[in-house]
PDB file of C-alpha atoms in Angstrom:
ATOM      1  CA  MET K   1     -19.748   2.778  -7.113  1.00 83.00           C
ATOM      2  CA  ILE K   2     -17.355   0.275  -7.353  1.00 91.00           C
ATOM      3  CA  ALA K   3     -16.527  -2.194  -4.624  1.00 92.00           C
ATOM      4  CA  ARG K   4     -14.809  -5.221  -6.234  1.00 93.00           C
ATOM      5  CA  LEU K   5     -13.349  -6.812  -9.085  1.00 94.00           C
ATOM      6  CA  SER K   6     -13.289  -9.876 -10.473  1.00 93.00           C
ATOM      7  CA  GLY K   7     -11.381 -11.068 -13.953  1.00 94.00           C
ATOM      8  CA  VAL K   8      -8.193 -11.611 -15.055  1.00 95.00           C
ATOM      9  CA  LEU K   9      -5.114 -10.140 -14.216  1.00 96.00           C
ATOM     10  CA  LEU K  10      -3.240  -8.239 -17.159  1.00 96.00           C
ATOM     11  CA  GLU K  11      -0.531  -6.334 -15.777  1.00 94.00           C
ATOM     12  CA  LYS K  12       1.349  -6.255 -12.191  1.00 91.00           C
ATOM     13  CA  SER K  13       3.365  -2.776 -11.515  1.00 88.00           C
ATOM     14  CA  PRO K  14       3.845  -1.172  -7.609  1.00 87.00           C
ATOM     15  CA  PRO K  15       1.943   0.439  -6.689  1.00 89.00           C
ATOM     16  CA  TYR K  16      -0.897  -0.395 -10.254  1.00 93.00           C
ATOM     17  CA  ILE K  17      -2.095  -3.225 -11.521  1.00 95.00           C
ATOM     18  CA  VAL K  18      -4.418  -3.872 -14.201  1.00 96.00           C
ATOM     19  CA  ILE K  19      -7.797  -5.996 -14.310  1.00 96.00           C
ATOM     20  CA  ASP K  20      -9.569  -7.532 -17.715  1.00 96.00           C
ATOM     21  CA  VAL K  21     -13.319  -7.934 -16.460  1.00 95.00           C
ATOM     22  CA  ASN K  22     -15.244  -9.042 -19.282  1.00 92.00           C
ATOM     23  CA  GLY K  23     -12.506  -7.507 -21.677  1.00 94.00           C
ATOM     24  CA  VAL K  24     -12.605  -3.699 -19.836  1.00 95.00           C
ATOM     25  CA  GLY K  25      -9.053  -3.364 -18.239  1.00 96.00           C
ATOM     26  CA  TYR K  26      -9.376  -1.549 -15.008  1.00 96.00           C
ATOM     27  CA  GLU K  27      -6.365   0.070 -13.474  1.00 97.00           C
ATOM     28  CA  VAL K  28      -5.898  -0.177  -9.862  1.00 97.00           C
ATOM     29  CA  GLU K  29      -3.429   0.999  -7.117  1.00 95.00           C
ATOM     30  CA  ALA K  30      -3.150  -0.907  -4.345  1.00 94.00           C
ATOM     31  CA  PRO K  31      -0.806  -1.261  -1.104  1.00 91.00           C
ATOM     32  CA  LEU K  32       2.348  -3.023  -1.510  1.00 87.00           C
ATOM     33  CA  GLY K  33       1.537  -6.006   1.023  1.00 84.00           C
ATOM     34  CA  LEU K  34      -1.258  -7.157  -1.518  1.00 88.00           C
ATOM     35  CA  PHE K  35       1.642  -7.538  -4.166  1.00 87.00           C
ATOM     36  CA  SER K  36       2.498 -10.610  -2.561  1.00 81.00           C
ATOM     37  CA  ASP K  37      -0.652 -12.710  -2.849  1.00 82.00           C
ATOM     38  CA  LEU K  38      -1.313 -12.044  -6.941  1.00 89.00           C
ATOM     39  CA  PRO K  39      -0.903 -15.290  -8.695  1.00 89.00           C
ATOM     40  CA  GLU K  40       1.698 -14.651 -12.145  1.00 90.00           C
ATOM     41  CA  ASN K  41       0.026 -12.702 -15.432  1.00 93.00           C
ATOM     42  CA  GLY K  42      -3.302 -14.426 -17.263  1.00 94.00           C
ATOM     43  CA  LYS K  43      -4.944 -15.821 -14.020  1.00 93.00           C
ATOM     44  CA  PRO K  44      -8.148 -15.195 -12.285  1.00 94.00           C
ATOM     45  CA  VAL K  45      -7.421 -12.546  -9.487  1.00 93.00           C
ATOM     46  CA  ALA K  46     -10.663 -11.198  -7.355  1.00 92.00           C
ATOM     47  CA  ILE K  47      -9.625  -8.103  -4.639  1.00 93.00           C
ATOM     48  CA  LEU K  48     -11.911  -5.776  -2.826  1.00 93.00           C
ATOM     49  CA  ILE K  49     -12.467  -1.709  -4.413  1.00 96.00           C
ATOM     50  CA  HIS K  50     -12.718   1.760  -3.463  1.00 96.00           C
ATOM     51  CA  HIS K  51     -13.771   3.857  -5.418  1.00 95.00           C
ATOM     52  CA  HIS K  52     -12.407   7.170  -4.857  1.00 93.00           C
ATOM     53  CA  PHE K  53     -14.000  10.721  -6.462  1.00 90.00           C
ATOM     54  CA  SER K  54     -11.604  13.854  -6.326  1.00 83.00           C
ATOM     55  CA  GLN K  55     -12.724  17.472  -8.592  1.00 81.00           C
ATOM     56  CA  ASP K  56     -10.853  15.967 -11.794  1.00 83.00           C
ATOM     57  CA  SER K  57     -10.477  12.118 -11.794  1.00 86.00           C
ATOM     58  CA  GLN K  58     -11.667   9.021 -10.613  1.00 92.00           C
ATOM     59  CA  THR K  59      -9.007   6.305  -9.131  1.00 95.00           C
ATOM     60  CA  LEU K  60      -9.724   2.524  -7.632  1.00 96.00           C
ATOM     61  CA  TYR K  61      -8.061   1.494  -4.526  1.00 96.00           C
ATOM     62  CA  GLY K  62      -6.899  -2.072  -4.407  1.00 95.00           C
ATOM     63  CA  PHE K  63      -7.320  -4.191  -0.828  1.00 92.00           C
ATOM     64  CA  ALA K  64      -7.190  -7.576   0.331  1.00 87.00           C
ATOM     65  CA  SER K  65      -9.540  -7.416   3.305  1.00 85.00           C
ATOM     66  CA  LEU K  66     -12.434  -5.707   4.432  1.00 85.00           C
ATOM     67  CA  GLY K  67     -10.331  -4.657   7.213  1.00 84.00           C
ATOM     68  CA  GLU K  68      -7.272  -3.239   5.268  1.00 87.00           C
ATOM     69  CA  ARG K  69     -10.443  -1.148   3.299  1.00 90.00           C
ATOM     70  CA  GLU K  70     -11.809   0.837   6.650  1.00 90.00           C
ATOM     71  CA  LEU K  71      -8.333   1.344   7.645  1.00 90.00           C
ATOM     72  CA  PHE K  72      -7.766   3.265   4.514  1.00 93.00           C
ATOM     73  CA  ARG K  73     -10.597   4.954   4.649  1.00 93.00           C
ATOM     74  CA  LYS K  74     -10.953   5.741   8.400  1.00 91.00           C
ATOM     75  CA  LEU K  75      -7.131   7.710   7.225  1.00 93.00           C
ATOM     76  CA  LEU K  76      -8.961   9.845   4.084  1.00 93.00           C
ATOM     77  CA  LYS K  77     -10.919  11.243   6.877  1.00 92.00           C
ATOM     78  CA  ILE K  78      -8.003  12.377   8.851  1.00 91.00           C
ATOM     79  CA  SER K  79      -7.396  16.200   8.373  1.00 88.00           C
ATOM     80  CA  GLY K  80      -3.916  16.500   5.559  1.00 87.00           C
ATOM     81  CA  ILE K  81      -4.372  12.911   4.962  1.00 90.00           C
ATOM     82  CA  GLY K  82      -5.443  12.046   1.423  1.00 90.00           C
ATOM     83  CA  ALA K  83      -5.875   9.091  -1.070  1.00 92.00           C
ATOM     84  CA  LYS K  84      -2.149   9.096  -2.344  1.00 90.00           C
ATOM     85  CA  MET K  85      -0.773   9.378   1.859  1.00 90.00           C
ATOM     86  CA  ALA K  86      -2.757   6.785   2.601  1.00 92.00           C
ATOM     87  CA  LEU K  87      -1.784   4.770   0.280  1.00 92.00           C
ATOM     88  CA  ALA K  88       1.599   5.388   0.909  1.00 88.00           C
ATOM     89  CA  ILE K  89       0.985   4.310   4.867  1.00 89.00           C
ATOM     90  CA  LEU K  90      -0.324   1.150   4.061  1.00 89.00           C
ATOM     91  CA  SER K  91       2.253   0.486   1.869  1.00 87.00           C
ATOM     92  CA  GLY K  92       4.962   1.275   4.547  1.00 83.00           C
ATOM     93  CA  ALA K  93       3.564  -0.323   7.554  1.00 82.00           C
ATOM     94  CA  SER K  94       0.815  -3.522   7.325  1.00 79.00           C
ATOM     95  CA  GLY K  95      -2.746  -3.099   8.808  1.00 79.00           C
ATOM     96  CA  GLU K  96      -1.796  -4.026  12.433  1.00 79.00           C
ATOM     97  CA  GLU K  97       1.827  -2.607  11.962  1.00 83.00           C
ATOM     98  CA  LEU K  98      -0.126   0.859  11.915  1.00 85.00           C
ATOM     99  CA  ALA K  99      -2.926  -0.349  14.607  1.00 83.00           C
ATOM    100  CA  ARG K 100       0.286  -1.311  17.033  1.00 84.00           C
ATOM    101  CA  TYR K 101       2.138   2.282  16.153  1.00 87.00           C
ATOM    102  CA  VAL K 102      -1.678   3.948  16.880  1.00 88.00           C
ATOM    103  CA  SER K 103      -2.261   2.109  20.237  1.00 85.00           C
ATOM    104  CA  THR K 104       1.614   2.366  21.768  1.00 88.00           C
ATOM    105  CA  GLY K 105       1.887   5.938  20.191  1.00 91.00           C
ATOM    106  CA  ASP K 106       4.716   4.986  18.415  1.00 91.00           C
ATOM    107  CA  VAL K 107       5.417   8.270  16.488  1.00 92.00           C
ATOM    108  CA  ALA K 108       8.499   7.664  15.256  1.00 91.00           C
ATOM    109  CA  ALA K 109       7.805   4.302  13.362  1.00 88.00           C
ATOM    110  CA  LEU K 110       4.949   6.443  11.391  1.00 87.00           C
ATOM    111  CA  THR K 111       7.291   8.866  10.519  1.00 89.00           C
ATOM    112  CA  ARG K 112       9.590   6.846   8.651  1.00 84.00           C
ATOM    113  CA  VAL K 113       6.550   6.490   5.679  1.00 78.00           C
ATOM    114  CA  PRO K 114       7.311   8.960   2.733  1.00 75.00           C
ATOM    115  CA  GLY K 115       5.625  12.368   3.299  1.00 75.00           C
ATOM    116  CA  ILE K 116       4.197  11.747   7.136  1.00 85.00           C
ATOM    117  CA  GLY K 117       6.270  14.203   9.495  1.00 89.00           C
ATOM    118  CA  LYS K 118       5.496  14.260  13.443  1.00 92.00           C
ATOM    119  CA  LYS K 119       2.744  16.170  13.467  1.00 92.00           C
ATOM    120  CA  THR K 120       1.127  14.102  10.832  1.00 91.00           C
ATOM    121  CA  ALA K 121       1.946  10.998  12.890  1.00 91.00           C
ATOM    122  CA  GLU K 122       1.132  12.512  16.224  1.00 93.00           C
ATOM    123  CA  ARG K 123      -2.650  13.532  14.328  1.00 92.00           C
ATOM    124  CA  ILE K 124      -3.074  10.172  12.543  1.00 92.00           C
ATOM    125  CA  ILE K 125      -2.809   8.434  16.252  1.00 92.00           C
ATOM    126  CA  MET K 126      -5.101  10.815  17.735  1.00 91.00           C
ATOM    127  CA  GLU K 127      -7.638  10.740  15.309  1.00 91.00           C
ATOM    128  CA  LEU K 128      -7.736   6.706  15.293  1.00 89.00           C
ATOM    129  CA  ARG K 129      -6.878   5.312  18.182  1.00 83.00           C
ATOM    130  CA  ASP K 130     -10.542   5.233  19.384  1.00 79.00           C
ATOM    131  CA  LYS K 131     -11.784   3.946  15.875  1.00 79.00           C
ATOM    132  CA  LEU K 132     -10.244   0.929  15.256  1.00 74.00           C
ATOM    133  CA  GLU K 133     -12.137  -1.202  17.655  1.00 66.00           C
ATOM    134  CA  GLY K 134     -14.089  -3.417  15.692  1.00 57.00           C
ATOM    135  CA  ILE K 135     -11.754  -3.595  12.320  1.00 61.00           C
ATOM    136  CA  SER K 136     -10.369  -6.923  11.802  1.00 56.00           C
ATOM    137  CA  ILE K 137      -7.056  -5.843  10.496  1.00 54.00           C
ATOM    138  CA  ALA K 138      -5.284  -8.716  10.216  1.00 51.00           C
ATOM    139  CA  ALA K 139      -3.685  -9.725   6.817  1.00 48.00           C
ATOM    140  CA  GLY K 140      -6.243 -10.680   4.711  1.00 49.00           C
ATOM    141  CA  SER K 141      -5.226 -12.744   0.823  1.00 48.00           C
ATOM    142  CA  VAL K 142      -6.746 -11.950  -2.488  1.00 52.00           C
ATOM    143  CA  THR K 143      -9.342 -14.085  -3.075  1.00 47.00           C
ATOM    144  CA  ALA K 144     -10.173 -16.523  -6.343  1.00 35.00           C
ATOM    145  CA  ILE K 145      -6.741 -16.574  -7.897  1.00 33.00           C
ATOM    146  CA  ALA K 146      -5.001 -19.962  -8.553  1.00 33.00           C
ATOM    147  CA  GLY K 147      -0.918 -19.806  -9.397  1.00 33.00           C
ATOM    148  CA  THR K 148       2.083 -18.564  -7.483  1.00 33.00           C
ATOM    149  CA  PRO K 149       3.286 -15.474  -7.794  1.00 35.00           C
ATOM    150  CA  VAL K 150       6.566 -14.852  -9.814  1.00 35.00           C
ATOM    151  CA  SER K 151       8.639 -11.591  -9.258  1.00 38.00           C
ATOM    152  CA  HIS K 152      11.376 -11.730 -12.485  1.00 43.00           C
ATOM    153  CA  ASP K 153      13.193  -8.641 -10.656  1.00 64.00           C
ATOM    154  CA  PRO K 154      12.316  -8.115  -7.092  1.00 76.00           C
ATOM    155  CA  ALA K 155      14.748  -5.252  -6.923  1.00 76.00           C
ATOM    156  CA  THR K 156      13.568  -3.624  -9.731  1.00 72.00           C
ATOM    157  CA  GLU K 157       9.968  -4.112  -8.466  1.00 74.00           C
ATOM    158  CA  ALA K 158      11.087  -2.137  -5.836  1.00 77.00           C
ATOM    159  CA  ALA K 159      12.791   0.105  -6.970  1.00 76.00           C
ATOM    160  CA  HIS K 160       9.447   0.941  -9.413  1.00 72.00           C
ATOM    161  CA  ALA K 161       7.374   1.044  -6.095  1.00 76.00           C
ATOM    162  CA  LEU K 162       9.513   3.065  -3.947  1.00 76.00           C
ATOM    163  CA  ALA K 163       9.870   5.997  -6.935  1.00 72.00           C
ATOM    164  CA  SER K 164       6.220   5.866  -6.902  1.00 68.00           C
ATOM    165  CA  LEU K 165       6.144   6.507  -3.062  1.00 74.00           C
ATOM    166  CA  GLY K 166       7.999   9.876  -3.734  1.00 71.00           C
ATOM    167  CA  TYR K 167      11.337   8.902  -3.139  1.00 75.00           C
ATOM    168  CA  LYS K 168      14.850  10.246  -6.336  1.00 72.00           C
ATOM    169  CA  PRO K 169      16.578   7.578  -8.424  1.00 69.00           C
ATOM    170  CA  ALA K 170      19.603   8.299  -6.544  1.00 73.00           C
ATOM    171  CA  GLU K 171      17.726   7.627  -3.195  1.00 78.00           C
ATOM    172  CA  VAL K 172      16.410   4.142  -4.320  1.00 78.00           C
ATOM    173  CA  SER K 173      19.317   3.001  -5.118  1.00 77.00           C
ATOM    174  CA  ARG K 174      20.677   3.578  -2.011  1.00 81.00           C
ATOM    175  CA  MET K 175      18.411   2.172  -0.102  1.00 83.00           C
ATOM    176  CA  ILE K 176      18.118  -1.041  -1.853  1.00 82.00           C
ATOM    177  CA  SER K 177      21.536  -1.621  -2.261  1.00 82.00           C
ATOM    178  CA  ALA K 178      21.526  -1.260   1.590  1.00 85.00           C
ATOM    179  CA  VAL K 179      18.799  -4.007   2.054  1.00 87.00           C
ATOM    180  CA  ALA K 180      18.423  -6.582  -0.713  1.00 83.00           C
ATOM    181  CA  GLU K 181      19.118  -9.799  -0.328  1.00 84.00           C
ATOM    182  CA  ALA K 182      19.535 -12.534  -2.978  1.00 76.00           C
ATOM    183  CA  ASP K 183      16.587 -14.298  -1.685  1.00 81.00           C
ATOM    184  CA  MET K 184      14.359 -11.529  -0.989  1.00 83.00           C
ATOM    185  CA  ASP K 185      11.350 -10.864  -2.525  1.00 80.00           C
ATOM    186  CA  ALA K 186       9.995  -6.960  -3.929  1.00 78.00           C
ATOM    187  CA  GLU K 187       7.645  -6.814  -0.995  1.00 79.00           C
ATOM    188  CA  ALA K 188      10.691  -7.605   1.385  1.00 83.00           C
ATOM    189  CA  ILE K 189      13.196  -5.291  -0.326  1.00 84.00           C
ATOM    190  CA  ILE K 190      10.508  -2.504  -0.280  1.00 83.00           C
ATOM    191  CA  ARG K 191       9.540  -2.759   3.529  1.00 83.00           C
ATOM    192  CA  LYS K 192      12.937  -3.050   4.907  1.00 85.00           C
ATOM    193  CA  ALA K 193      13.861   0.067   3.038  1.00 84.00           C
ATOM    194  CA  LEU K 194      10.869   1.584   4.296  1.00 84.00           C
ATOM    195  CA  GLN K 195      11.863   0.483   7.591  1.00 80.00           C
ATOM    196  CA  THR K 196      15.622   1.457   7.596  1.00 73.00           C
ATOM    197  CA  ARG K 197      15.183   4.609   5.470  1.00 62.00           C
ATOM    198  CA  VAL K 198      19.098   4.975   5.024  1.00 44.00           C
ATOM    199  CA  LYS K 199      20.408   8.260   4.990  1.00 43.00           C
ATOM    200  CA  PRO K 200      21.981  10.544   2.338  1.00 41.00           C
ATOM    201  CA  ASN K 201      25.319   9.972   3.496  1.00 39.00           C
ATOM    202  CA  GLY K 202      24.375   6.398   5.573  1.00 38.00           C
TER     203      GLY K 202
END
């Protein structure tokens, strides 16, 4: 089981990053919040890993903190929630936000995440309400990094990430054009787009 990767960042294209560890490139899927902590390509990086096994594949999921990884694992134990949906949940809401939604029973906020309907949101709240105690879910940071993240085209990065979460191209375009501002990075655009959930005729 892989629990942590430390190496050189080769590529970042939300929701994927590629890390070179002694000449081997590992592809890792990560929540959108992690990308704001990443250095530019070619710089050292270290992240925590959840090594996920399915019937016909293995996938690595990356996290900035132990608490976020534990929250991901608790989501996986909820009936009807797979790894892709758990990642989408943590991309649409930070660990702190998710904990707040659960503690306040905010079904409406959870249904803003792609693929989550009212029944699933209610199940998440019911399953997690008594299981978050003891988990440190404050925002973590990617360790052993150097340099400052550089985003050449935040809107394009945001578009790729939203498409990976299941939105159609036309819908992605509407969402980004409705919320993007000149000084926003990709993560800010994505979070605002997910929060507003622009309707087809909106």
